[in-house]
CSV table of C-alpha atoms in Angstrom, one decimal:
chain,number,residue,atom,x,y,z
A,185,MET,CA,-3.2,-31.7,21.1
A,186,THR,CA,-3.8,-35.1,23.0
A,187,GLU,CA,-5.9,-32.6,25.5
A,188,LEU,CA,-7.5,-30.8,22.6
A,189,THR,CA,-8.7,-34.5,21.1
A,190,ASP,CA,-10.1,-35.7,24.5
A,191,HIS,CA,-11.8,-32.4,24.9
A,192,ALA,CA,-13.3,-32.8,21.6
A,193,LEU,CA,-14.4,-36.8,22.2
A,194,HIS,CA,-15.9,-35.8,26.1
A,195,GLU,CA,-18.1,-33.0,23.5
A,196,GLY,CA,-19.1,-35.6,21.2
A,197,GLN,CA,-18.0,-33.3,18.1
A,198,ALA,CA,-15.3,-32.7,15.8
A,199,PRO,CA,-12.3,-30.4,17.3
A,200,THR,CA,-12.5,-27.4,15.1
A,201,PHE,CA,-9.6,-25.6,13.4
A,202,TYR,CA,-9.6,-22.9,15.8
A,203,LEU,CA,-9.6,-24.3,19.1
A,204,GLN,CA,-5.5,-24.3,19.5
A,205,GLU,CA,-5.8,-20.5,18.8
A,206,GLU,CA,-7.6,-20.0,21.9
A,207,HIS,CA,-5.1,-18.2,23.8
A,208,HIS,CA,-3.3,-16.4,20.9
A,209,PRO,CA,-2.7,-13.0,21.7
A,210,GLU,CA,-4.7,-10.9,19.4
A,211,GLY,CA,-1.9,-8.2,19.4
A,212,SER,CA,1.0,-10.3,18.0
A,213,THR,CA,-0.4,-11.0,14.5
A,214,MET,CA,-1.0,-7.5,13.5
A,215,LEU,CA,2.5,-6.9,14.8
A,216,GLY,CA,4.0,-9.9,12.5
A,217,PHE,CA,2.0,-8.4,9.7
A,218,TRP,CA,3.3,-5.0,10.4
A,219,LEU,CA,6.8,-7.0,10.4
A,220,TYR,CA,5.9,-8.9,7.0
A,221,LEU,CA,4.9,-5.4,5.5
A,222,MET,CA,7.5,-3.4,6.4
A,223,SER,CA,9.4,-6.3,4.6
A,224,ASP,CA,7.7,-5.8,1.4
A,225,CYS,CA,8.3,-2.0,1.9
A,226,LEU,CA,12.0,-2.6,1.4
A,227,ILE,CA,11.4,-4.6,-1.9
A,228,PHE,CA,9.9,-1.7,-3.1
A,229,ALA,CA,12.2,0.8,-1.7
A,230,VAL,CA,14.7,-1.4,-4.0
A,231,LEU,CA,12.6,-1.1,-7.1
A,232,PHE,CA,12.0,2.5,-6.3
A,233,ALA,CA,15.8,2.6,-6.2
A,234,THR,CA,16.6,0.9,-9.7
A,235,HIS,CA,14.0,3.2,-11.6
A,236,ALA,CA,16.0,6.3,-9.6
A,237,VAL,CA,19.3,4.7,-11.4
A,238,LEU,CA,17.9,3.6,-14.7
A,239,GLY,CA,14.9,5.8,-15.2
A,240,ARG,CA,16.8,8.2,-17.4
A,241,ASN,CA,17.9,5.4,-19.8
A,242,TYR,CA,15.8,5.7,-23.0
A,243,ALA,CA,18.7,3.8,-25.4
A,244,ALA,CA,17.0,5.9,-28.1
A,245,GLY,CA,13.6,4.9,-26.9
A,246,PRO,CA,10.3,6.6,-26.1
A,247,SER,CA,10.8,8.8,-22.8
A,248,PRO,CA,7.6,9.1,-19.8
A,249,ALA,CA,6.6,12.1,-21.3
A,250,ASP,CA,5.8,10.3,-25.0
A,251,LEU,CA,4.3,7.6,-23.1
A,252,PHE,CA,2.9,8.3,-20.0
A,253,ASP,CA,-1.2,9.4,-20.1
A,254,LEU,CA,-1.5,11.5,-17.0
A,255,PRO,CA,-5.5,11.4,-16.9
A,256,LEU,CA,-5.6,7.6,-17.0
A,257,VAL,CA,-2.7,7.5,-14.2
A,258,ALA,CA,-5.1,10.4,-12.7
A,259,VAL,CA,-8.4,7.8,-13.1
A,260,ASN,CA,-6.3,5.1,-11.7
A,261,THR,CA,-4.8,7.1,-8.5
A,262,SER,CA,-8.6,7.9,-7.5
A,263,MET,CA,-9.7,4.1,-8.2
A,264,LEU,CA,-7.4,3.2,-5.6
A,265,LEU,CA,-8.4,6.3,-3.5
A,266,PHE,CA,-11.9,5.2,-3.5
A,267,SER,CA,-10.8,1.8,-2.4
A,268,SER,CA,-9.0,2.4,0.6
A,269,ILE,CA,-12.4,4.5,1.7
A,270,THR,CA,-14.8,1.8,1.3
A,271,TYR,CA,-12.5,-0.6,2.6
A,272,GLY,CA,-12.6,2.0,5.7
A,273,PHE,CA,-16.1,2.1,5.3
A,274,ALA,CA,-16.2,-2.3,5.5
A,275,MET,CA,-13.8,-2.2,8.7
A,276,LEU,CA,-16.6,0.3,10.0
A,277,GLU,CA,-19.6,-1.8,9.4
A,278,MET,CA,-17.4,-5.1,10.7
A,279,GLU,CA,-17.0,-3.0,14.2
A,280,LYS,CA,-20.9,-2.5,14.3
A,281,ALA,CA,-21.0,-6.7,13.6
A,282,ASN,CA,-22.9,-5.8,10.5
A,283,ARG,CA,-22.0,-8.9,8.5
A,284,LYS,CA,-24.3,-7.8,5.5
A,285,ALA,CA,-23.1,-4.0,5.3
A,286,THR,CA,-19.3,-5.4,5.4
A,287,LEU,CA,-19.7,-7.7,2.2
A,288,VAL,CA,-21.4,-4.9,0.1
A,289,TRP,CA,-18.6,-2.8,1.2
A,290,MET,CA,-15.6,-5.4,0.4
A,291,ALA,CA,-17.4,-5.7,-3.0
A,292,VAL,CA,-17.1,-2.3,-3.3
A,293,THR,CA,-13.4,-2.1,-2.8
A,294,ALA,CA,-13.2,-5.4,-5.2
A,295,LEU,CA,-14.6,-3.8,-7.7
A,296,PHE,CA,-12.7,-0.5,-7.4
A,297,GLY,CA,-9.5,-2.5,-7.1
A,298,ILE,CA,-10.5,-4.7,-10.4
A,299,ALA,CA,-10.8,-1.6,-11.9
A,300,PHE,CA,-7.4,-0.3,-11.0
A,301,VAL,CA,-5.8,-3.5,-12.1
A,302,GLY,CA,-8.1,-3.5,-15.2
A,303,LEU,CA,-6.9,0.4,-16.3
A,304,GLU,CA,-3.0,-0.9,-15.5
A,305,LEU,CA,-3.4,-3.6,-17.8
A,306,TYR,CA,-4.8,-1.6,-20.5
A,307,GLU,CA,-1.7,1.3,-19.9
A,308,PHE,CA,0.6,-1.9,-20.1
A,309,ALA,CA,-1.1,-3.2,-23.1
A,310,HIS,CA,-1.0,0.2,-25.2
A,311,MET,CA,2.2,0.5,-24.5
A,312,ILE,CA,3.4,-2.8,-25.7
A,313,HIS,CA,1.8,-2.2,-28.7
A,314,GLU,CA,3.6,0.1,-29.0
A,315,GLY,CA,6.7,-1.4,-29.3
A,316,ALA,CA,7.2,0.4,-25.5
A,317,GLY,CA,8.0,-3.1,-24.1
A,318,PRO,CA,10.0,-3.8,-21.0
A,319,GLN,CA,12.8,-5.2,-23.3
A,320,ARG,CA,12.8,-1.5,-24.7
A,321,SER,CA,15.2,0.3,-22.7
A,322,ALA,CA,16.5,0.3,-18.7
A,323,PHE,CA,13.9,3.0,-18.7
A,324,LEU,CA,11.3,0.8,-19.5
A,325,SER,CA,12.5,-2.2,-17.8
A,326,SER,CA,12.6,-0.6,-14.1
A,327,PHE,CA,9.1,0.5,-15.2
A,328,PHE,CA,7.4,-2.3,-16.0
A,329,THR,CA,9.0,-3.9,-12.8
A,330,LEU,CA,8.3,-1.5,-10.2
A,331,VAL,CA,5.0,-0.6,-11.0
A,332,GLY,CA,4.1,-4.4,-12.6
A,333,THR,CA,4.9,-5.7,-8.8
A,334,HIS,CA,2.7,-2.9,-7.0
A,335,GLY,CA,-0.2,-4.5,-9.5
A,336,ILE,CA,0.6,-8.0,-8.6
A,337,HIS,CA,0.3,-7.0,-5.1
A,338,VAL,CA,-3.0,-5.2,-5.5
A,339,THR,CA,-4.1,-8.3,-7.5
A,340,SER,CA,-3.2,-10.7,-4.8
A,341,GLY,CA,-5.2,-8.3,-2.5
A,342,ILE,CA,-8.7,-8.9,-4.6
A,343,VAL,CA,-8.1,-12.7,-4.1
A,344,TRP,CA,-7.4,-12.3,-0.2
A,345,MET,CA,-10.4,-9.9,-0.2
A,346,PHE,CA,-12.8,-12.8,-2.5
A,347,VAL,CA,-11.7,-15.3,0.3
A,348,LEU,CA,-12.3,-13.5,2.6
A,349,MET,CA,-16.3,-12.7,1.4
A,350,ALA,CA,-16.3,-16.4,1.1
A,351,GLN,CA,-15.5,-16.6,4.9
A,352,VAL,CA,-17.2,-14.4,6.1
A,353,THR,CA,-20.1,-15.5,4.7
A,354,LYS,CA,-19.9,-18.7,5.7
A,355,HIS,CA,-18.8,-18.0,9.4
A,356,GLY,CA,-19.5,-14.6,9.9
A,357,LEU,CA,-17.9,-12.1,11.8
A,358,ILE,CA,-16.0,-14.2,14.3
A,359,LEU,CA,-12.5,-12.8,15.9
A,360,GLU,CA,-10.4,-15.2,13.7
A,361,ASN,CA,-12.3,-13.3,10.4
A,362,LYS,CA,-12.4,-9.9,12.0
A,363,ARG,CA,-8.4,-10.3,12.7
A,364,ARG,CA,-7.9,-11.4,9.0
A,365,LEU,CA,-9.9,-8.3,8.0
A,366,MET,CA,-7.6,-6.2,9.8
A,367,CYS,CA,-4.5,-8.0,8.0
A,368,LEU,CA,-6.3,-7.2,4.7
A,369,SER,CA,-7.0,-3.7,5.6
A,370,MET,CA,-3.3,-3.1,6.8
A,371,PHE,CA,-2.1,-4.8,3.3
A,372,TRP,CA,-5.0,-2.9,1.5
A,373,HIS,CA,-4.0,0.9,2.7
A,374,PHE,CA,-0.1,0.4,2.8
A,375,LEU,CA,-0.8,-0.7,-1.1
A,376,ASP,CA,-2.4,3.0,-1.7
A,377,VAL,CA,0.9,4.3,0.5
A,378,VAL,CA,3.2,2.5,-1.8
A,379,TRP,CA,1.0,3.7,-5.0
A,380,ILE,CA,1.5,7.6,-3.8
A,381,GLY,CA,5.4,7.2,-4.3
A,382,VAL,CA,4.8,5.6,-8.0
A,383,PHE,CA,2.3,8.2,-9.2
A,384,SER,CA,4.7,11.1,-7.6
A,385,PHE,CA,7.7,9.6,-8.3
A,386,VAL,CA,7.5,7.7,-11.5
A,387,TYR,CA,4.9,9.5,-13.5
A,388,LEU,CA,4.5,12.6,-12.5
A,389,MET,CA,8.3,13.2,-12.2
A,390,GLY,CA,9.0,10.8,-15.1
A,391,VAL,CA,7.0,13.4,-17.3
A,392,LEU,CA,8.7,16.7,-16.0
A,393,GLY,CA,11.5,15.2,-17.7
B,106,MET,CA,-18.7,11.4,20.6
B,107,SER,CA,-15.2,11.6,19.4
B,108,THR,CA,-13.9,13.5,22.5
B,109,HIS,CA,-15.6,10.1,24.5
B,110,ALA,CA,-14.2,7.4,22.5
B,111,PRO,CA,-10.3,7.7,23.7
B,112,SER,CA,-11.3,8.2,26.9
B,113,HIS,CA,-13.0,5.1,27.0
B,114,GLU,CA,-10.6,3.3,25.5
B,115,ASP,CA,-8.1,5.0,27.9
B,116,ALA,CA,-10.1,3.6,30.6
B,117,PHE,CA,-10.2,0.1,29.3
B,118,GLU,CA,-6.7,-0.1,28.8
B,119,ALA,CA,-5.8,0.9,32.0
B,120,HIS,CA,-8.1,-1.2,33.8
B,121,HIS,CA,-6.9,-4.7,31.4
B,122,GLY,CA,-3.2,-3.3,31.2
B,123,HIS,CA,-2.6,-4.3,27.5
B,124,SER,CA,-4.5,-3.4,24.6
B,125,HIS,CA,-6.3,-6.7,22.6
B,126,GLY,CA,-5.4,-4.5,19.4
B,127,HIS,CA,-8.1,-2.4,20.0
B,128,GLU,CA,-6.0,1.1,19.3
B,129,ALA,CA,-4.2,-0.8,16.1
B,130,GLY,CA,-6.8,-1.6,13.2
B,131,HIS,CA,-9.8,1.0,14.0
B,132,GLY,CA,-10.8,3.9,12.7
B,133,THR,CA,-13.4,5.9,13.1
B,134,LEU,CA,-16.4,7.5,10.4
B,135,LYS,CA,-14.2,11.0,11.1
B,136,SER,CA,-10.9,9.7,10.9
B,137,TYR,CA,-11.2,8.1,7.8
B,138,MET,CA,-13.3,10.9,5.9
B,139,THR,CA,-10.3,13.3,7.2
B,140,GLY,CA,-8.0,11.2,5.6
B,141,PHE,CA,-10.0,10.7,2.4
B,142,VAL,CA,-10.2,14.4,2.1
B,143,LEU,CA,-6.6,15.2,2.7
B,144,SER,CA,-5.7,12.2,0.1
B,145,VAL,CA,-7.5,13.5,-2.3
B,146,ILE,CA,-6.1,17.5,-2.1
B,147,LEU,CA,-2.8,16.3,-1.4
B,148,THR,CA,-3.3,14.1,-5.0
B,149,ALA,CA,-5.0,16.5,-7.1
B,150,ILE,CA,-2.9,19.5,-6.3
B,151,PRO,CA,0.4,17.7,-7.8
B,152,PHE,CA,-1.7,16.1,-10.9
B,153,TRP,CA,-2.9,19.8,-11.6
B,154,LEU,CA,0.5,21.4,-11.2
B,155,VAL,CA,2.1,18.8,-14.2
B,156,MET,CA,-1.2,18.4,-16.6
B,157,ALA,CA,-1.8,22.6,-16.5
B,158,ASP,CA,1.7,23.1,-16.4
B,159,VAL,CA,1.4,25.8,-13.7
B,160,LEU,CA,4.8,26.7,-12.4
B,161,ASP,CA,7.6,27.3,-14.8
B,162,SER,CA,10.4,25.6,-13.1
B,163,PRO,CA,10.4,21.9,-13.5
B,164,VAL,CA,12.9,21.7,-10.2
B,165,LEU,CA,10.1,23.6,-8.4
B,166,THR,CA,7.7,21.3,-9.6
B,167,ALA,CA,9.3,18.6,-8.6
B,168,VAL,CA,10.2,19.5,-5.3
B,169,ILE,CA,6.5,20.0,-4.6
B,170,ILE,CA,5.6,16.9,-5.4
B,171,MET,CA,8.2,15.2,-3.7
B,172,ALA,CA,7.2,17.3,-0.7
B,173,LEU,CA,3.2,16.4,-0.7
B,174,GLY,CA,3.8,12.8,-1.4
B,175,ALA,CA,5.8,12.6,1.7
B,176,VAL,CA,2.6,14.5,3.3
B,177,GLN,CA,0.4,12.3,2.1
B,178,ILE,CA,2.1,9.1,3.2
B,179,VAL,CA,2.3,10.3,6.6
B,180,VAL,CA,-1.7,11.2,6.0
B,181,HIS,CA,-2.5,8.0,5.1
B,182,MET,CA,-0.4,6.2,8.0
B,183,ILE,CA,-2.4,8.2,10.6
B,184,PHE,CA,-5.7,7.9,9.5
B,185,PHE,CA,-5.7,4.6,7.4
B,186,LEU,CA,-3.1,2.1,8.8
B,187,HIS,CA,-3.6,3.9,12.3
B,188,MET,CA,-0.3,4.8,13.2
B,189,ASN,CA,0.8,5.8,16.7
B,190,THR,CA,3.4,5.6,19.1
B,191,ARG,CA,1.4,3.4,21.0
B,192,SER,CA,0.4,0.7,19.3
B,193,GLU,CA,1.7,-2.8,19.9
B,194,GLY,CA,3.7,-0.9,23.2
B,195,GLY,CA,5.6,1.0,20.2
B,196,TRP,CA,7.2,-2.3,18.6
B,197,THR,CA,5.2,-1.0,15.3
B,198,MET,CA,6.6,2.9,15.5
B,199,MET,CA,10.1,1.1,16.1
B,200,ALA,CA,10.0,-1.0,13.1
B,201,LEU,CA,8.4,1.7,11.0
B,202,ILE,CA,11.5,3.7,11.7
B,203,PHE,CA,13.9,1.0,11.5
B,204,THR,CA,12.7,0.6,8.0
B,205,ILE,CA,12.8,4.4,7.1
B,206,VAL,CA,16.0,4.1,8.1
B,207,LEU,CA,17.1,1.3,5.6
B,208,VAL,CA,15.2,2.8,2.9
B,209,ALA,CA,16.8,6.0,3.0
B,210,ILE,CA,20.0,4.4,2.8
B,211,ALA,CA,19.1,2.3,0.0
B,212,LEU,CA,18.0,5.1,-1.8
B,213,SER,CA,20.5,7.8,-1.2
B,214,GLY,CA,23.0,5.2,-1.6
B,215,SER,CA,21.8,3.4,-4.7
B,216,ILE,CA,21.2,7.0,-6.5
B,217,TRP,CA,24.7,8.8,-5.3
B,218,VAL,CA,27.3,5.5,-5.8
B,219,MET,CA,25.3,4.9,-9.8
B,220,HIS,CA,25.7,8.7,-9.9
B,221,HIS,CA,29.6,8.9,-9.6
B,222,LEU,CA,29.8,5.6,-11.3
B,223,ASN,CA,28.4,7.5,-14.3
B,224,VAL,CA,29.9,10.5,-13.9
B,225,ASN,CA,33.6,8.9,-13.3
B,226,MET,CA,32.9,6.5,-16.7
B,227,MET,CA,34.7,7.4,-20.0
B,228,SER,CA,31.8,8.8,-22.1
B,229,MET,CA,32.1,7.0,-25.5
B,230,SER,CA,31.7,8.3,-28.6
B,231,PRO,CA,29.9,6.1,-31.6
B,232,GLU,CA,33.3,5.5,-32.8
B,233,MET,CA,34.5,4.4,-29.8
B,234,MET,CA,31.8,2.2,-29.3
B,235,LYS,CA,32.3,0.6,-32.8
B,236,ASN,CA,35.9,-0.9,-32.1
B,237,MET,CA,34.7,-2.0,-29.1
B,238,PRO,CA,36.0,-5.5,-28.6
């Protein structure tokens, strides 16, 4: 730390926040973030297990076939799929050091994410309005917990996206921002992987009965 | 292009002895598009099976849905998350395998235990329910 300050004083400029990370091996951040994603995966596994156990306990209330609007879920799923490919385009533009195109693709990804969360909130509001809220039955409690947790993750991803868009606008595609973009890339694609489980297991298998 | 890029990367890695997180976070336009097209197909089939009520057997439909879901997760892992056995010296793959084992234990264990609990619990008639303390 003192070395850093001395160095900065000699140079006649304030020490920058990134200076200490100079010798930071690039690989370890990605591995650490991957380990975080795996722990997040365990959270979802537990919620899936809960839904597997409680998902048939309707307490004389509505069943998945009564509640789920599959065309809406299909549109929702495509929003998330499109957001995955547009984030991929953002990463490719980042590779080409094309700041403006990266920002545009990030904005498109964020819009798809917002559309996804919006449709999910509409679905939740519609179900609660019909009296099928989380307190109605064990099935609905586990449904709202599992799908809601995924929705909160997507919302966090959108917030993260806007923060990174501000960072890229301000500092450009520097090494640190590239690392952050790669972490968000893993997070975003991971959420898409979890959603595959949700639409297969919760929605489609639920409607099958 | 696709034959050129990996050989260059391999040479780069062989020269430097270790990677700079290169293979962990990057794909090509081709790999992203392949993953996307496969995902669209693998998503459309299960939705079509359920919404158009194609098969008579719900069990067979359920098995197909879960199988296609599993395949699609692998597709996402390879084309979007760029998983391979080399990234981070194989540690991401080790973490993934460890997680899959834990997930399998948590899922199958919960379903198994709770199913037996349900079966072995005395089922109650409405009359018995009324006499509950």
